[in-house]
XYZ file of C-alpha atoms in Angstrom:
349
model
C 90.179 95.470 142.673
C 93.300 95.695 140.729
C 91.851 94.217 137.630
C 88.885 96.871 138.314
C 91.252 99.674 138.484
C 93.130 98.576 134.739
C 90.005 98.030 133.134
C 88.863 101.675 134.134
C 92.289 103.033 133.190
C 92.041 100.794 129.158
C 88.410 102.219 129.064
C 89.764 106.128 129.529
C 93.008 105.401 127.163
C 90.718 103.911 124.442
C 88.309 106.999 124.773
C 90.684 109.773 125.117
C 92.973 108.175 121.804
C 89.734 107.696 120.029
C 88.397 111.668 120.095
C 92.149 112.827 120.192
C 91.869 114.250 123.241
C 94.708 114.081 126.376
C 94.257 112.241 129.615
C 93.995 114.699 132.384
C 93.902 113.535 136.265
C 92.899 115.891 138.865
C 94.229 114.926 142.236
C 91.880 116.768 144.996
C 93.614 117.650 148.560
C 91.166 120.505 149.688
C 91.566 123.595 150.434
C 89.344 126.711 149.184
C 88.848 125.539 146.043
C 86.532 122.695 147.486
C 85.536 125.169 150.140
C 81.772 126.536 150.850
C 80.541 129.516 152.527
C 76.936 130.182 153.860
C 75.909 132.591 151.365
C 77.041 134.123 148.671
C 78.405 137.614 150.043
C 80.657 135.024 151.840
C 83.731 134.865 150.161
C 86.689 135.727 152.911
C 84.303 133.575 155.450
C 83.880 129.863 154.810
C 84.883 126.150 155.559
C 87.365 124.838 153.259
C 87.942 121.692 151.904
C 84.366 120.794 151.519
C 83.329 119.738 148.106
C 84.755 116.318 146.980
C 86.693 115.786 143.942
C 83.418 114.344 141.994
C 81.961 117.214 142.702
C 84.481 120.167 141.719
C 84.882 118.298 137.913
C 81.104 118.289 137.380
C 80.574 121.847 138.461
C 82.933 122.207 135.485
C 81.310 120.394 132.512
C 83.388 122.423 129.799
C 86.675 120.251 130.984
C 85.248 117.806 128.601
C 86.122 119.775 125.522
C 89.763 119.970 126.976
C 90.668 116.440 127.955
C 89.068 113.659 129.009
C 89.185 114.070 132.928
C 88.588 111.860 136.213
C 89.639 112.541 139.629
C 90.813 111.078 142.631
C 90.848 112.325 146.038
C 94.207 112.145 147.944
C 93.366 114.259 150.908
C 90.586 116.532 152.101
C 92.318 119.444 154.449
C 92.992 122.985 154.038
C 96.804 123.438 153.565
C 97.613 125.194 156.383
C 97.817 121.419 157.650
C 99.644 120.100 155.556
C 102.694 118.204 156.531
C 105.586 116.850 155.323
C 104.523 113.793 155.598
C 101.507 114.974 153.309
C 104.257 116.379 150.592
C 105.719 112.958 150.225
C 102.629 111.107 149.847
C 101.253 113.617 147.479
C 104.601 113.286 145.561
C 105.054 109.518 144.951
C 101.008 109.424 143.954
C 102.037 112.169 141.687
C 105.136 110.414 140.446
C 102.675 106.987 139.651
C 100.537 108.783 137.997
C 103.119 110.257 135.596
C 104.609 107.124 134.713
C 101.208 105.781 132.846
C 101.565 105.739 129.796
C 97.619 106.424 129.842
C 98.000 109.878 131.576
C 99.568 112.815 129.686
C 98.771 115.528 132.264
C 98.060 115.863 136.164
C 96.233 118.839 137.834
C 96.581 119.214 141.621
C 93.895 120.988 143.272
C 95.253 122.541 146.554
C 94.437 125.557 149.431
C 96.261 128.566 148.657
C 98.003 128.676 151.999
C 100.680 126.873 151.622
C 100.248 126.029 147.464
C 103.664 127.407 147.014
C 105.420 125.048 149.550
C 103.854 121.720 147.150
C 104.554 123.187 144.109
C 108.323 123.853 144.700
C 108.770 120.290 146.265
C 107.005 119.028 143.559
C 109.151 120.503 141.374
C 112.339 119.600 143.069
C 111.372 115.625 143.174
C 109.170 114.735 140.385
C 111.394 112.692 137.735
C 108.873 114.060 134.633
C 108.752 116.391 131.425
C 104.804 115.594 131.939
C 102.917 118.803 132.647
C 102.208 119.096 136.462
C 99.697 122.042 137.497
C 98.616 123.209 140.947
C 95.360 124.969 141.235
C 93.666 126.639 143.815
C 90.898 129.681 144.348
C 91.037 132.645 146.763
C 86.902 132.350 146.495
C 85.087 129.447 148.002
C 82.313 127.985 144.796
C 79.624 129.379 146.778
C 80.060 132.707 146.352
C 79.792 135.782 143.865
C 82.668 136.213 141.701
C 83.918 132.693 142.903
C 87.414 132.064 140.880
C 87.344 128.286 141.441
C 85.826 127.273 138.119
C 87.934 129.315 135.693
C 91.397 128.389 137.403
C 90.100 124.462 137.487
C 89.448 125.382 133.568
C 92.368 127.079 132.857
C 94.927 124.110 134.872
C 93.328 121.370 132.739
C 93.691 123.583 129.842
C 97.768 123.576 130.910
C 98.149 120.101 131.764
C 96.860 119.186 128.745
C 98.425 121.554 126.433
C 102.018 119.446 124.834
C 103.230 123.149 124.944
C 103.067 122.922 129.004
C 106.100 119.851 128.952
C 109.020 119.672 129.889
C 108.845 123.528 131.942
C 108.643 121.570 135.871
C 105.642 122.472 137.952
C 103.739 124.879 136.999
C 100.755 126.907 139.146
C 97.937 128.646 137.557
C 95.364 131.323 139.188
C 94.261 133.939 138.062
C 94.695 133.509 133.595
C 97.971 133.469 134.684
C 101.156 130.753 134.558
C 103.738 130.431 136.601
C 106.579 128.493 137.765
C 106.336 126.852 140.918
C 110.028 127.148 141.947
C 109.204 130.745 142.312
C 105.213 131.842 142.340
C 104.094 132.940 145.802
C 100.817 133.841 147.793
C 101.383 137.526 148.162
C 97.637 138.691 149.111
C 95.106 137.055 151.273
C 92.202 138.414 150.217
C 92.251 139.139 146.749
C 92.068 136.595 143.090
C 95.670 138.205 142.069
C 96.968 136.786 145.022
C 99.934 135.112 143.436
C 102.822 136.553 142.643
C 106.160 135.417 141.103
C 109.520 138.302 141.531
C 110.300 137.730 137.933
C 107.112 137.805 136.655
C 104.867 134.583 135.014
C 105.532 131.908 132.521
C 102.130 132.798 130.466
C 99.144 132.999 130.368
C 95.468 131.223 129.509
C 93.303 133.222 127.252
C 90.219 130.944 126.456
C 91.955 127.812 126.918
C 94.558 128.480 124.886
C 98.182 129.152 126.460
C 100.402 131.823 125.391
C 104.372 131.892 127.126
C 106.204 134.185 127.473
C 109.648 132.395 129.224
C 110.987 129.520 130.412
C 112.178 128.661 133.983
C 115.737 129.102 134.343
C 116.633 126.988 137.255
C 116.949 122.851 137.395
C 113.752 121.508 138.507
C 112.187 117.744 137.708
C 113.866 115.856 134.931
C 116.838 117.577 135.340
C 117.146 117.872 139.199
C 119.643 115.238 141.405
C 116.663 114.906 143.915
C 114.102 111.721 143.184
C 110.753 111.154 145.150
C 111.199 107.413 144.287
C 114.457 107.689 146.920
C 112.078 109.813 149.492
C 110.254 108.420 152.159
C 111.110 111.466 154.492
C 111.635 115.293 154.765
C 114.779 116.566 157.020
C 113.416 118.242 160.353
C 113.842 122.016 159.343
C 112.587 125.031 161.043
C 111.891 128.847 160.107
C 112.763 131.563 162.590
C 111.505 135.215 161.977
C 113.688 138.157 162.246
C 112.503 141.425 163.542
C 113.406 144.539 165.913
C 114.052 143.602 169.507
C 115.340 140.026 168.439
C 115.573 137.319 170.762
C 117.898 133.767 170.452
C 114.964 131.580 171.824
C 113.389 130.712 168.868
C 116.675 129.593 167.118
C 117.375 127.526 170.931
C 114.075 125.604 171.010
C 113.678 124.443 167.713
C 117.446 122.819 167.496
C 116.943 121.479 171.143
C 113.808 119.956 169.283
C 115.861 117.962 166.736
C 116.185 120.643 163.912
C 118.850 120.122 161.123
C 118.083 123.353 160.251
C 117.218 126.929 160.461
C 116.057 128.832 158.019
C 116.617 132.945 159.153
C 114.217 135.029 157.936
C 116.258 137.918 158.498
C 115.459 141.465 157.778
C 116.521 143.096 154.292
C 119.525 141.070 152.908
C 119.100 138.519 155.332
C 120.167 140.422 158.439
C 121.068 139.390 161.560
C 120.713 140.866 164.839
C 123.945 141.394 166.640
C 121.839 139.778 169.815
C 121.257 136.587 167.279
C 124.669 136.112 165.676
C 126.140 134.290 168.463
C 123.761 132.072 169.375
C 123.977 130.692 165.276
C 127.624 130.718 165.852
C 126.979 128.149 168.622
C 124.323 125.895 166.865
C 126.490 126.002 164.024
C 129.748 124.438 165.576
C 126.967 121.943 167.255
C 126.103 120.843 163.595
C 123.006 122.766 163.141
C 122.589 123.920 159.403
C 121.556 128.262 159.876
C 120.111 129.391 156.222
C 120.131 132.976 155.819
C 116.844 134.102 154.163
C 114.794 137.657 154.037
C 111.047 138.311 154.750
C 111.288 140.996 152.670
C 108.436 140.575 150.109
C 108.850 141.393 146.392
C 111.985 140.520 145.024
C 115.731 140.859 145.136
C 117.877 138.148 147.376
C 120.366 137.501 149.622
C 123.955 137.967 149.058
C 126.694 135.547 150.537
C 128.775 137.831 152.935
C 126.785 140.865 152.611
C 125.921 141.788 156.444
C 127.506 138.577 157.871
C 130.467 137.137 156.858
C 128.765 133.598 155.824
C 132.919 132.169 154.829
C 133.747 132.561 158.502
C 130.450 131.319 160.088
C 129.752 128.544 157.787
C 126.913 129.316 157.061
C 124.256 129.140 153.686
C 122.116 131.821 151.953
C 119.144 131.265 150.170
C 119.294 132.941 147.180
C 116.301 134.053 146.151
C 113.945 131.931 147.756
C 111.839 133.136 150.306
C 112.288 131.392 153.830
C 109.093 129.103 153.105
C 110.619 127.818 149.732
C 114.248 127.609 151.430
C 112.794 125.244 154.388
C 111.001 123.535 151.690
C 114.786 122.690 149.481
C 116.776 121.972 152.905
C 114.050 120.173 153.864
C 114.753 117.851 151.073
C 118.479 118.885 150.404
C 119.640 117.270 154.151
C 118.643 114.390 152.915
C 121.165 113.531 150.863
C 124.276 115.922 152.317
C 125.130 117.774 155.008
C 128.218 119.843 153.966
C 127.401 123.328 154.167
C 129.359 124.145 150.248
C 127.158 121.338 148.690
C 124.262 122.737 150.251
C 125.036 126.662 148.880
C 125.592 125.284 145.444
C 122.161 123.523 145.461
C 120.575 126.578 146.236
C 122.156 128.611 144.267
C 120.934 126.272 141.283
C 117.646 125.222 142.838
C-alpha cells in the first residue's frame, strides 16, 4: 500500500512540474459545502456533509487550469461536531501534508459552523510558510445561487498562488481573503457570512488574488506552539454572560475537570457582581477565568477595565472572541499554566 501511495504521489509531482502547474490537496471534512438539499429553493434546509471529496473536485472541472488537484477525505460531519480531538487529527494530517516536498498548497473544505475555531488552531500549530486555505459554502450544491463552487475555485486559486505564503491560515468565502486568526461567521443565512473586525487580507477576482495587508499577529512558522508536540487539547469551557446572571454555569463545568473558563462577558468583558465571586473562588482553586465579550463587531477587552484582573489573577482575551479564546487556551494550557505567560500569549496570539 505504501509503495501504492509513493507511486501516486511521483506520478502527480512529475505531472504538475511538467505543465508548471502547483500541487494542490483538498482535504474534505463535510459540512455544507458537501451538503444537499431536496430541491433547489432549498438552500437554508438540507443535510450536510453529503457529497464526498471525489465528488466536490469534479463538480469543479476548471480547478484543472489552477493546479493539479486530488483529494482525500479526512472526515465526513458537519462542524458543529467537531471535537477537539477532530482539530488535532485534522492538524497533524495537515502538518504531513505540508512537509512533501510534492505538495505546494492545501485547501480544507469545512462546515461554516465552527470554520473559524479550525482555522485559528490551524494557524496557531501548523509549523509552515505553505499556503493553508479553509473553505466552506453557506449554500448546499443543490441549490440556486449555490456558493460552493466559486469558493472551492477561488481556495485552490489561493493555495496555489506563491503570493498566498508565508501569511498563516487563511479562509476564503465569498471573493474574499481573510486571516484565520481573526475571520468569523457573523450571519447564518446569508454568502457574506464571514466577517473579520479589521477587515480582509484580499481578495479573488477571476482567480487571480489581489492583497491588501498582512496579518499582524504570530501565527505558524513563527508561533512557540507545534502540532508535532500535540496529541491533546486542554479541557476549556465557555460561559455566556447576560442579565440576571447566575454562578452555575462557571460551578459545573470546573467541577467537570475544566482548566478553564472563558467569560463571555457583556461589553468589555463584564462581570456580574452575582458572578465575580464565584471566579474569585475557582481562581484560588487553580481554575484559569478568561475574560472575553460577546459583543459582535469589533473592539476588545481591556485588562482592568470593569474588574480589576491584577488583583483577581485573572486573563483577558484581547480581541478574540470567546470561541477563538477557548480555541488558544485550549492549546496555550498545554504548555503553561501561569496566568502572566498566558496574558502575554494572547496578547500576541
Amino acid at each position: 500500500m505504501k509503495n501504492v501511495v509513493f507511486l501516486a504521489s511521483l506520478l502527480l509531482s512529475t505531472a504538475a512540474l511538467a505543465d508548471g502547474k502547483p500541487n494542490v490537496v483538498i482535504l474534505a471534512t463535510g459540512g455544507t459545502i458537501a451538503g444537499a438539499g431536496a430541491g433547489v429553493a432549498n438552500s437554508a434546509t438540507y443535510q450536510a456533509a453529503k457529497v464526498p471529496v471525489d465528488k466536490l473536485i469534479a463538480g469543479v472541472p476548471e480547478l484543472a487550469s489552477l493546479a493539479q488537484v486530488r483529494g482525500e477525505q479526512v472526515f465526513q460531519i458537519a462542524s458543529e461536531s467537531f471535537t477537539d480531538a477532530h482539530l488535532v487529527t485534522l492538524g497533524k494530517r495537515v502538518a504531513a501534508l505540508a512537509r512533501q516536498p510534492d505538495v505546494d498548497g492545501i485547501v480544507i473544505t469545512h462546515g461554516t459552523d465552527t470554520l473559524e475555531e479550525s482555522a485559528f488552531f490551524l494557524n496557531l500549530v501548523l509549523k509552515t510558510d505553505k499556503p493553508v486555505v479553509l473553505v466552506g459554502s453557506m449554500r448546499p450544491g443543490t441549490a440556486m445561487s449555490a456558493d460552493g463552487m466559486l469558493n472551492l475555485y477561488n481556495a485552490v486559486a489561493v493555495a496555489a498562488a506563491k503570493d498566498a505564503r508565508a501569511k498563516g491560515v487563511l479562509v476564503t468565502l465569498n471573493d474574499e481573503i481573510h486571516t484565520g486568526r481573526d475571520v468569523s461567521k457573523a450571519a447564518n443565512l446569508r454568502t457574506d457570512a464571514f466577517k473579520s473586525p479589521w477587515g480582509p487580507l484580499g481578495m479573488i477576482v477571476e482567480g487571480k488574488t489581489y492583497w491588501f495587508r498582512s496579518p499582524a499577529k504570530r501565527h505558524t512558522t513563527a508561533s512557540e506552539f507545534d502540532i508535532d508536540q500535540l496529541d491533546r487539547l486542554a479541557p476549556v469551557e465557555i460561559a455566556y454572560g447576560a442579565g440576571n446572571a447566575s454562578p452555575t454555569a462557571y460551578k459545573a463545568f470546573a467541577e467537570g475537570g475544566a482548566r478553564a473558563v472563558i467569560h463571555a462577558g457583556t461589553g468589555n468583558g463584564s462581570v456580574s457582581s452575582a458572578v465575580v465571586p464565584t471566579l474569585q473562588a475557582l481562581r484560588g482553586q487553580g481554575v484559569q477565568i478568561i475574560r472575553s465579550s460577546r459583543v459582535v463587531g469589533g473592539g476588545f477587552v481591556l485588562r482592568n477595565a470593569e474588574q480589576p484582573d491584577d488583583k483577581y489573577d485573572w486573563v483577558v482575551a484581547h480581541d478574540l472572541n470567546p470561541q477563538k479564546a477557548r480555541i488558544l487556551a485550549a492549546v496555550a494550557l498545554t504548555r503553561t499554566g501561569d496566568t502572566k505567560a498566558l496574558q502575554r500569549m494572547f496578547m500576541e496570539y
